[in-house]
Coordinates of C-alpha atoms in Angstrom, one line a residue:
M642 CA -34.2 -113.9 70.8
A643 CA -35.5 -115.5 67.6
A644 CA -33.6 -118.5 66.1
S645 CA -33.7 -119.6 62.5
F646 CA -32.4 -122.5 60.4
T647 CA -32.4 -123.2 56.8
I648 CA -32.9 -126.1 54.5
P649 CA -32.0 -126.0 50.8
H650 CA -35.0 -124.4 49.0
L651 CA -36.8 -124.3 52.4
S652 CA -36.9 -121.4 54.8
F653 CA -38.4 -121.7 58.3
S654 CA -39.7 -118.8 60.3
P655 CA -38.3 -119.0 63.8
L656 CA -39.9 -119.7 67.1
S657 CA -39.2 -117.1 69.7
F658 CA -37.0 -118.9 72.3
S659 CA -35.4 -116.8 75.0
N660 CA -31.5 -117.2 75.0
Y661 CA -31.7 -120.3 72.8
L662 CA -30.5 -121.0 69.3
H663 CA -31.5 -123.9 67.1
P664 CA -28.6 -125.9 65.6
T665 CA -28.3 -125.7 61.9
L666 CA -30.2 -128.4 60.1
S667 CA -29.8 -129.5 56.5
L668 CA -31.8 -131.9 54.4
P669 CA -31.4 -133.1 50.9
S670 CA -33.0 -131.0 48.2
H671 CA -35.3 -132.4 45.5
S672 CA -34.9 -131.0 42.1
H673 CA -38.5 -131.6 41.0
S674 CA -40.0 -129.8 44.0
K675 CA -41.7 -126.5 43.3
I676 CA -41.7 -125.5 46.9
S677 CA -39.7 -122.3 47.3
S678 CA -40.5 -121.5 51.0
I679 CA -42.5 -122.9 53.8
S680 CA -43.4 -121.1 57.0
F681 CA -44.0 -122.9 60.3
S682 CA -46.3 -121.2 62.7
A683 CA -46.1 -121.9 66.4
S684 CA -49.8 -121.0 67.0
S685 CA -51.4 -123.0 64.1
R686 CA -48.7 -125.7 64.0
C687 CA -49.3 -126.2 60.3
F688 CA -47.3 -125.7 57.1
H689 CA -48.4 -123.3 54.3
K690 CA -47.1 -123.2 50.8
S691 CA -46.1 -119.7 49.6
H692 CA -45.0 -120.5 46.0
S693 CA -47.8 -118.5 44.3
P694 CA -50.3 -116.0 45.5
K695 CA -53.2 -118.2 44.5
E696 CA -52.1 -121.1 46.5
S697 CA -50.8 -119.1 49.5
N698 CA -53.8 -119.8 51.7
K699 CA -54.1 -123.5 51.0
P700 CA -52.6 -125.9 53.4
L701 CA -49.8 -127.9 51.9
F702 CA -50.3 -130.8 54.3
R703 CA -51.3 -131.5 57.9
F704 CA -49.8 -133.8 60.5
P705 CA -52.0 -136.7 61.5
S706 CA -54.1 -135.8 64.5
S707 CA -53.0 -139.0 66.2
H708 CA -49.4 -137.8 66.5
P709 CA -48.9 -137.0 70.2
R710 CA -46.7 -133.9 69.6
F711 CA -49.4 -132.2 67.5
L712 CA -52.6 -133.1 69.5
P713 CA -54.9 -130.1 70.1
T714 CA -54.1 -128.6 73.4
D715 CA -56.7 -128.2 76.1
S716 CA -56.5 -124.8 77.9
S717 CA -57.7 -126.5 81.1
Q718 CA -54.6 -128.7 81.2
S719 CA -51.2 -127.3 82.2
T720 CA -49.2 -128.9 79.5
P721 CA -45.7 -127.4 79.3
T722 CA -44.8 -125.7 76.0
Y723 CA -41.6 -126.2 74.2
R724 CA -40.4 -122.8 75.5
D725 CA -41.1 -123.9 79.1
V726 CA -39.1 -127.1 78.5
L727 CA -36.2 -125.1 77.2
L728 CA -36.2 -122.7 80.1
K729 CA -36.3 -125.5 82.6
S730 CA -33.5 -127.3 80.7
A731 CA -31.4 -124.1 80.8
A732 CA -32.0 -123.7 84.5
S733 CA -31.0 -127.3 85.1
D734 CA -27.9 -126.8 83.0
G735 CA -27.0 -123.7 85.0
G736 CA -27.3 -125.6 88.3
V737 CA -25.1 -128.4 86.9
S738 CA -22.6 -125.8 85.7
T739 CA -22.5 -124.1 89.1
S740 CA -22.0 -127.4 90.8
S741 CA -19.3 -128.5 88.4
S742 CA -17.5 -125.2 88.9
F743 CA -17.6 -125.5 92.6
S744 CA -16.3 -129.1 92.4
Q745 CA -13.5 -128.0 90.1
T746 CA -12.5 -125.3 92.6
V747 CA -12.4 -127.7 95.5
L748 CA -10.4 -130.2 93.5
G749 CA -8.0 -127.4 92.4
V750 CA -7.4 -126.4 96.0
V751 CA -6.8 -130.0 97.1
H752 CA -4.4 -130.5 94.1
L753 CA -2.5 -127.4 95.2
I754 CA -2.3 -128.4 98.8
V755 CA -1.1 -132.0 98.0
S756 CA 1.5 -131.0 95.3
L757 CA 2.9 -128.1 97.4
G758 CA 2.8 -130.3 100.5
I759 CA 4.9 -132.9 98.8
I760 CA 7.6 -130.4 97.8
V761 CA 7.7 -128.8 101.3
A762 CA 7.8 -132.2 103.0
T763 CA 10.6 -133.3 100.7
D764 CA 12.6 -130.2 101.6
K765 CA 12.1 -130.8 105.3
L766 CA 13.0 -134.5 105.2
L767 CA 16.2 -133.7 103.2
K768 CA 17.2 -130.9 105.6
G769 CA 16.7 -133.2 108.6
A770 CA 18.7 -136.0 107.0
F771 CA 21.6 -133.7 106.1
V772 CA 21.7 -132.2 109.6
A773 CA 21.7 -135.7 111.2
A774 CA 24.5 -136.7 108.9
A775 CA 26.4 -133.5 109.6
I776 CA 26.6 -132.7 105.9
K777 CA 27.1 -129.0 105.1
F778 CA 26.2 -129.2 101.5
P779 CA 22.8 -127.5 100.8
S780 CA 20.2 -130.3 101.1
A781 CA 17.7 -128.6 98.8
L782 CA 20.3 -128.4 96.1
F783 CA 20.9 -132.1 96.3
G784 CA 17.2 -132.6 96.1
M785 CA 17.0 -130.4 93.1
F786 CA 19.6 -132.6 91.3
C787 CA 17.7 -135.7 92.2
I788 CA 14.4 -134.4 90.9
F789 CA 16.0 -133.2 87.7
S790 CA 17.7 -136.6 87.2
V791 CA 14.5 -138.5 87.8
L792 CA 12.6 -136.4 85.3
L793 CA 15.3 -136.9 82.7
V794 CA 15.2 -140.7 83.2
L795 CA 11.5 -140.7 82.9
D796 CA 11.5 -138.6 79.8
S797 CA 13.9 -141.0 78.1
T798 CA 12.1 -144.1 79.2
V799 CA 8.4 -143.2 79.8
P800 CA 7.8 -139.7 78.4
A801 CA 4.1 -139.8 79.5
A802 CA 5.2 -140.4 83.1
A803 CA 7.5 -137.3 83.0
T804 CA 4.7 -135.2 81.6
G805 CA 2.3 -136.5 84.2
V806 CA 4.7 -135.6 87.0
M807 CA 5.1 -132.1 85.6
N808 CA 1.4 -131.6 85.3
F809 CA 0.8 -132.9 88.8
F810 CA 3.3 -130.4 90.4
E811 CA 2.2 -127.4 88.1
P812 CA -0.1 -125.8 90.7
A813 CA 2.6 -125.9 93.3
L814 CA 5.1 -124.4 90.9
L815 CA 2.7 -121.6 90.0
F816 CA 2.1 -120.9 93.7
I817 CA 5.8 -120.6 94.3
Q818 CA 6.3 -118.4 91.2
R819 CA 3.4 -116.1 92.3
W820 CA 4.7 -115.5 95.8
L821 CA 8.4 -115.8 95.1
P822 CA 9.4 -112.2 96.1
L823 CA 7.5 -112.6 99.3
F824 CA 10.0 -115.3 100.5
Y825 CA 12.8 -112.7 100.4
V826 CA 11.1 -110.1 102.5
P827 CA 12.0 -111.2 106.1
S828 CA 15.6 -110.2 105.6
L829 CA 14.5 -106.6 104.7
V830 CA 11.9 -106.5 107.4
I831 CA 14.4 -107.1 110.2
L832 CA 17.1 -105.0 108.5
P833 CA 16.9 -102.4 111.3
L834 CA 18.0 -105.2 113.7
S835 CA 20.6 -106.6 111.3
V836 CA 22.5 -103.3 110.7
K837 CA 22.2 -102.1 114.3
D838 CA 25.7 -103.2 115.2
I839 CA 27.3 -102.3 111.9
P840 CA 29.1 -99.0 111.8
A841 CA 27.8 -96.4 109.4
A842 CA 31.1 -96.3 107.5
S843 CA 30.9 -100.1 107.0
G844 CA 27.3 -99.7 105.8
I845 CA 28.4 -97.2 103.2
K846 CA 31.2 -99.5 102.0
I847 CA 28.7 -102.4 101.6
C848 CA 26.3 -100.2 99.6
F849 CA 29.3 -99.3 97.3
I850 CA 30.1 -103.0 96.8
I851 CA 26.4 -103.7 96.0
V852 CA 26.1 -101.1 93.3
V853 CA 29.5 -101.4 91.7
G854 CA 29.5 -105.2 92.0
W855 CA 26.1 -105.5 90.4
L856 CA 27.1 -103.4 87.4
A857 CA 30.4 -105.2 87.0
T858 CA 28.8 -108.7 87.2
L859 CA 26.1 -107.7 84.7
C860 CA 28.7 -106.5 82.2
V861 CA 30.8 -109.6 82.5
A862 CA 27.9 -112.0 82.1
G863 CA 26.4 -110.0 79.2
Y864 CA 29.5 -109.5 77.2
M865 CA 30.6 -113.1 77.8
A866 CA 27.2 -114.4 76.5
I867 CA 27.6 -112.2 73.4
A868 CA 31.2 -113.3 72.8
V869 CA 30.2 -117.0 72.9
R870 CA 27.1 -116.4 70.8
N871 CA 29.4 -114.8 68.1
I872 CA 31.6 -117.9 68.2
V873 CA 29.0 -120.7 68.2
K874 CA 26.4 -118.8 66.1
T875 CA 23.5 -120.9 67.3
E876 CA 20.1 -119.9 65.8
M877 CA 17.4 -118.8 68.2
T878 CA 14.4 -121.0 68.7
D879 CA 11.2 -120.5 70.6
A880 CA 11.3 -121.6 74.2
E881 CA 8.8 -123.7 75.9
P882 CA 5.8 -121.6 77.0
M883 CA 5.7 -120.7 80.7
K884 CA 2.4 -120.1 82.4
K885 CA 2.1 -116.9 84.4
P886 CA 0.4 -116.9 87.8
S887 CA -2.9 -115.2 88.2
S888 CA -3.1 -111.6 89.5
F889 CA -4.3 -110.7 92.9
S890 CA -8.0 -110.2 93.4
S891 CA -9.9 -107.8 95.7
V892 CA -11.3 -110.8 97.6
E893 CA -7.7 -111.8 98.6
M894 CA -6.9 -108.3 99.6
W895 CA -10.0 -107.9 101.8
S896 CA -9.6 -111.3 103.3
W897 CA -6.0 -110.6 104.4
T898 CA -7.2 -107.2 105.7
G899 CA -9.8 -108.9 107.9
I900 CA -7.2 -111.3 109.2
F901 CA -4.8 -108.5 109.9
L902 CA -7.3 -106.3 111.8
A903 CA -8.7 -109.2 113.9
S904 CA -5.3 -110.7 114.8
F905 CA -3.8 -107.3 115.5
V906 CA -6.5 -106.4 118.0
A907 CA -6.5 -109.8 119.6
A908 CA -2.7 -109.7 120.1
L909 CA -3.0 -106.3 121.7
F910 CA -5.3 -107.6 124.4
Y911 CA -3.8 -111.2 124.7
P912 CA -0.1 -110.9 123.7
T913 CA 0.6 -114.6 124.6
A914 CA -2.7 -116.1 123.7
L915 CA -0.9 -118.8 121.5
G916 CA 1.7 -119.5 124.1
T917 CA 4.5 -117.2 123.0
S918 CA 4.6 -113.7 121.6
A919 CA 6.1 -114.9 118.3
R920 CA 3.2 -117.3 117.6
T921 CA 0.6 -114.7 118.8
F922 CA 2.1 -112.0 116.6
L923 CA 2.5 -114.3 113.6
P924 CA -1.0 -113.8 112.1
F925 CA -1.0 -110.0 111.9
L926 CA 2.7 -109.7 110.9
L927 CA 2.2 -112.3 108.2
A928 CA -1.0 -110.6 107.0
S929 CA 0.7 -107.2 107.0
T930 CA 3.5 -108.6 104.9
V931 CA 1.1 -110.2 102.4
L932 CA -1.0 -107.1 102.2
G933 CA 2.0 -105.0 101.4
Y934 CA 3.0 -107.3 98.6
I935 CA -0.6 -107.4 97.1
V936 CA -0.8 -103.6 97.3
G937 CA 2.7 -103.1 95.8
S938 CA 1.9 -105.6 93.0
N939 CA -1.2 -103.6 92.0
L940 CA 0.7 -100.2 91.8
P941 CA 1.0 -98.6 88.4
G942 CA 4.1 -99.6 86.4
S943 CA 5.6 -96.1 86.6
V944 CA 5.4 -96.2 90.4
K945 CA 6.8 -99.8 90.6
T946 CA 9.9 -98.6 88.7
V947 CA 11.1 -96.7 91.7
F948 CA 9.0 -98.4 94.4
H949 CA 9.3 -102.1 94.0
P950 CA 6.5 -104.3 95.5
I951 CA 9.0 -105.9 97.8
I952 CA 9.9 -102.5 99.3
C953 CA 6.2 -101.9 99.8
C954 CA 5.9 -105.3 101.4
A955 CA 8.8 -104.8 103.9
L956 CA 7.5 -101.3 104.8
S957 CA 4.0 -102.6 105.4
A958 CA 5.4 -105.2 107.9
D959 CA 7.7 -102.7 109.6
L960 CA 4.8 -100.2 109.9
A961 CA 2.6 -102.8 111.4
A962 CA 5.4 -103.8 113.9
L963 CA 6.0 -100.1 114.7
A964 CA 2.3 -99.5 115.3
F965 CA 2.0 -102.6 117.6
G966 CA 5.1 -101.6 119.4
Y967 CA 3.8 -98.2 120.1
L968 CA 0.3 -99.2 121.2
S969 CA 1.6 -102.0 123.4
R970 CA 4.5 -99.8 124.6
S971 CA 6.9 -102.6 124.0
G972 CA 8.9 -100.8 121.3
L973 CA 9.9 -101.9 117.7
D974 CA 12.8 -104.2 118.4
P975 CA 10.9 -106.9 120.4
I976 CA 8.3 -107.1 117.7
L977 CA 10.9 -107.5 114.9
A978 CA 12.7 -110.1 117.0
S979 CA 9.4 -112.0 117.1
Y980 CA 9.0 -111.7 113.3
L981 CA 12.1 -113.8 112.6
T982 CA 13.1 -116.0 115.5
K983 CA 15.1 -118.6 113.6
T984 CA 13.7 -121.2 116.0
S985 CA 11.6 -124.0 114.6
S986 CA 9.8 -124.6 117.9
N987 CA 8.8 -120.9 118.1
P988 CA 8.4 -119.6 114.6
G989 CA 7.4 -116.1 113.6
A990 CA 5.9 -114.8 110.4
G991 CA 9.4 -114.5 108.8
D992 CA 10.3 -118.0 109.6
I993 CA 7.1 -119.3 107.8
L994 CA 8.0 -117.3 104.7
M995 CA 11.7 -118.3 104.7
G996 CA 10.7 -121.9 105.2
F997 CA 9.7 -121.9 101.5
L998 CA 13.2 -121.1 100.3
G999 CA 14.2 -124.7 100.2
S1000 CA 11.0 -125.5 98.1
V1001 CA 12.0 -122.7 95.7
I1002 CA 15.3 -124.5 95.1
L1003 CA 13.5 -127.8 94.5
S1004 CA 11.2 -126.0 92.0
F1005 CA 14.3 -125.1 89.9
A1006 CA 14.4 -128.8 88.8
F1007 CA 11.1 -128.5 87.1
S1008 CA 11.9 -125.2 85.5
M1009 CA 15.2 -126.6 84.1
F1010 CA 13.5 -129.7 82.9
K1011 CA 10.9 -127.8 81.1
Q1012 CA 13.6 -125.8 79.3
R1013 CA 16.0 -128.8 78.8
K1014 CA 15.9 -128.4 75.0
L1015 CA 16.8 -124.8 75.3
V1016 CA 19.6 -125.5 77.8
K1017 CA 21.0 -128.2 75.4
R1018 CA 20.8 -125.9 72.4
H1019 CA 22.4 -122.9 74.0
A1020 CA 24.6 -124.8 76.5
A1021 CA 27.8 -123.0 75.4
E1022 CA 26.5 -119.5 76.0
I1023 CA 24.6 -120.3 79.2
F1024 CA 27.2 -122.4 81.0
T1025 CA 30.2 -120.3 80.0
S1026 CA 28.6 -117.0 81.0
V1027 CA 27.2 -118.3 84.3
I1028 CA 30.4 -120.0 85.4
I1029 CA 32.6 -117.0 84.6
S1030 CA 30.2 -114.4 86.1
T1031 CA 29.8 -116.5 89.3
I1032 CA 33.5 -116.8 89.8
F1033 CA 33.9 -113.1 89.0
S1034 CA 31.2 -112.1 91.5
L1035 CA 32.7 -114.0 94.4
Y1036 CA 36.3 -113.0 93.9
S1037 CA 35.6 -109.4 92.9
T1038 CA 33.5 -109.0 96.1
A1039 CA 36.3 -110.2 98.2
L1040 CA 38.8 -108.1 96.4
I1041 CA 36.8 -104.8 96.5
G1042 CA 36.1 -105.5 100.2
R1043 CA 39.8 -105.8 100.9
F1044 CA 40.6 -102.8 98.8
I1045 CA 38.2 -100.4 100.5
G1046 CA 38.9 -101.7 104.0
L1047 CA 35.7 -103.5 104.9
E1048 CA 35.9 -105.8 107.9
P1049 CA 36.8 -109.4 106.8
N1050 CA 33.8 -111.0 108.5
L1051 CA 31.4 -108.6 106.7
T1052 CA 33.2 -109.1 103.4
V1053 CA 32.8 -112.8 103.6
S1054 CA 29.1 -112.4 104.7
I1055 CA 28.3 -110.6 101.4
L1056 CA 30.3 -112.8 99.1
P1057 CA 27.2 -114.5 97.6
R1058 CA 25.5 -111.2 96.9
C1059 CA 24.4 -112.2 93.4
I1060 CA 23.1 -115.6 94.4
T1061 CA 19.5 -116.2 95.4
V1062 CA 18.7 -115.9 99.2
A1063 CA 17.9 -119.6 99.6
L1064 CA 21.4 -120.7 98.4
A1065 CA 23.3 -117.6 99.7
L1066 CA 22.3 -118.5 103.2
S1067 CA 23.6 -122.0 102.7
I1068 CA 26.8 -120.8 101.2
V1069 CA 27.8 -118.6 104.2
T1070 CA 27.4 -121.6 106.5
F1071 CA 30.6 -122.9 104.9
F1072 CA 32.4 -120.0 106.4
E1073 CA 32.9 -119.1 110.1
G1074 CA 32.1 -115.8 111.8
T1075 CA 29.6 -114.6 109.2
N1076 CA 26.3 -112.7 109.7
P1077 CA 23.5 -114.5 107.8
S1078 CA 21.1 -111.5 108.4
V1079 CA 23.5 -109.2 106.6
T1080 CA 23.9 -111.8 103.8
A1081 CA 20.2 -112.0 103.2
A1082 CA 19.7 -108.2 103.4
V1083 CA 22.6 -107.6 100.9
V1084 CA 21.2 -110.2 98.5
V1085 CA 17.8 -108.7 98.6
V1086 CA 19.1 -105.1 98.1
T1087 CA 21.2 -106.3 95.2
G1088 CA 18.0 -107.8 93.6
L1089 CA 16.2 -104.5 94.2
V1090 CA 18.9 -102.5 92.5
G1091 CA 18.8 -104.9 89.5
A1092 CA 15.0 -104.9 89.4
N1093 CA 14.8 -101.1 89.2
F1094 CA 17.7 -100.4 86.8
V1095 CA 18.5 -103.5 84.8
Q1096 CA 16.4 -102.8 81.7
A1097 CA 17.7 -99.2 81.3
T1098 CA 21.3 -100.5 81.9
L1099 CA 21.0 -103.3 79.3
D1100 CA 19.7 -100.8 76.8
N1101 CA 22.6 -98.4 77.4
L1102 CA 25.1 -101.2 77.1
K1103 CA 23.5 -102.1 73.7
F1104 CA 22.6 -105.7 74.8
R1105 CA 20.0 -106.7 72.2
D1106 CA 20.2 -110.5 72.3
P1107 CA 17.6 -112.0 74.7
I1108 CA 20.1 -114.6 75.7
A1109 CA 22.6 -112.0 76.8
R1110 CA 19.9 -109.9 78.5
G1111 CA 18.5 -112.8 80.4
I1112 CA 21.8 -114.3 81.5
A1113 CA 23.2 -110.9 82.5
T1114 CA 20.1 -110.1 84.5
A1115 CA 19.9 -113.3 86.4
S1116 CA 23.6 -113.6 87.1
S1117 CA 23.7 -110.1 88.6
A1118 CA 20.3 -109.7 90.3
H1119 CA 18.9 -113.3 90.7
G1120 CA 15.2 -113.6 91.2
L1121 CA 14.1 -110.0 91.7
G1122 CA 15.9 -108.9 88.6
T1123 CA 14.5 -111.9 86.7
A1124 CA 10.9 -111.0 87.7
A1125 CA 11.4 -107.3 86.7
L1126 CA 12.9 -108.1 83.2
S1127 CA 10.6 -111.0 82.3
A1128 CA 7.5 -108.9 83.0
K1129 CA 8.4 -106.6 80.1
E1130 CA 10.5 -109.0 78.0
P1131 CA 8.9 -112.5 78.2
E1132 CA 11.3 -113.8 75.5
A1133 CA 14.2 -113.4 78.0
L1134 CA 12.4 -115.3 80.8
P1135 CA 13.6 -118.8 79.9
F1136 CA 17.3 -117.7 79.9
C1137 CA 16.7 -115.7 83.1
A1138 CA 15.2 -118.8 84.8
I1139 CA 18.1 -121.1 83.7
A1140 CA 20.8 -118.7 84.6
Y1141 CA 19.1 -117.9 87.9
A1142 CA 19.2 -121.5 89.0
L1143 CA 22.6 -122.4 87.5
N1144 CA 24.2 -119.3 89.1
G1145 CA 23.2 -120.5 92.6
I1146 CA 24.0 -124.1 91.9
F1147 CA 27.5 -123.4 90.6
G1148 CA 28.2 -120.9 93.4
S1149 CA 27.2 -123.5 96.0
L1150 CA 29.4 -126.1 94.4
L1151 CA 32.3 -123.7 94.2
C1152 CA 32.1 -122.6 97.8
S1153 CA 31.9 -126.2 99.0
L1154 CA 35.5 -126.7 97.9
P1155 CA 37.9 -126.1 100.7
L1156 CA 40.5 -124.6 98.4
V1157 CA 38.1 -122.0 97.0
R1158 CA 36.9 -121.0 100.5
Q1159 CA 40.5 -120.6 101.8
S1160 CA 41.4 -118.4 98.8
L1161 CA 38.3 -116.2 99.3
I1162 CA 39.1 -115.8 103.0
A1163 CA 42.7 -114.9 102.2
I1164 CA 41.7 -112.3 99.7
A1165 CA 39.1 -110.8 102.1
G1166 CA 41.8 -110.5 104.7

């Protein structure tokens, strides 16, 4: 590739340098100079004037022979040319670039591990402290309030420190956002065990409550947001930009495929190689779950409309469990029981995934802090809609369950159907005789219904305002609905994220009040 540069009234013919370009050089022009162009030859290393035909063959000037750069070259000596120097320099730069890229990758991985590890460790410490103190209030929710408060204090006193904290935890937050639907999957994977003892008639009633309750909650939240918007008339402003996690690569898919195949075969021959069946089955059950999510996420958009990635994820894990149960002749139920043991000393793949739910709640603090200006500006619409829709969701579920004759313990178990799994499981611990597996399954199914039908429903209801669309989606279908809507309508994402967090927070606070719990139990029968 030839490179060229110009000087006023001067024009240099280029040297042929491979993949190299000279920087532009400019020199002052002289008005009395009659030189119109000069050519620089790499072979003769001399300058020739080309102003007139008569003088075209006369040398304009020569460099002194004593100048080391222009000494005559001896063919017997292996003196490197300028081209050779450039090529070596480029090769050296390539090596430095490769080394730098590798170093950045290693530092990025370490940064992710440290930041995510701090969040997970904080969740575990808080959970242990609350258990030791016999406090029933969700520990992760308390931690979220603490983190949010600290960030607000730092922002008002030392803004640079608040920014530094946000930047430090950003890799962990992107990791949680990237894998968020995966943390809901265990409840769907063990659904065959959860509904085993539930009569078919009760199952149909629960499905009825899920569909009707979702639509009713969406309408209440959306219309309330529109009504308040018409009253306050707050102008829309741009939200803080939110980074999107990277898509899944073929390397990740093949890596998890290798883990699945190797651990599956090893578990067949040595079912207790790691001490217990749950720990031995953990690698291939976890790999099958992750593979299902990666494959489901890479499906065409038209397919994902009716076949959500989380469904693909759950089916993948169930098929792996079914295949292992068949080949080992142990059946499906023991494998699913090993998937989610709910025992910290003997965890399964589902326990590992659900172990991140507390960290998800802690991450809400960072999301809310990032959108704090938006929350303050649209506080009337957001808080009013979320509070009313949460109250409506809890009491309407209890009322419909009583009306259609659903068993009281099942009705209470599905009360937090519109609240994210992490907090829904904490809420049902306030009540006695509930079935947490049913709670988790109903919450996930509610999210799936919202993820598949929320956009079309919002369009049919004539909800055009991104605030109303975001709040209605998150209040009725929590995280899965949020992910589905924000993928196509990024302008609604901040409102989805805020309502998603506040809905669970307010629901937890509400159910922690004895008076509210007693009234819900009385309505449910």
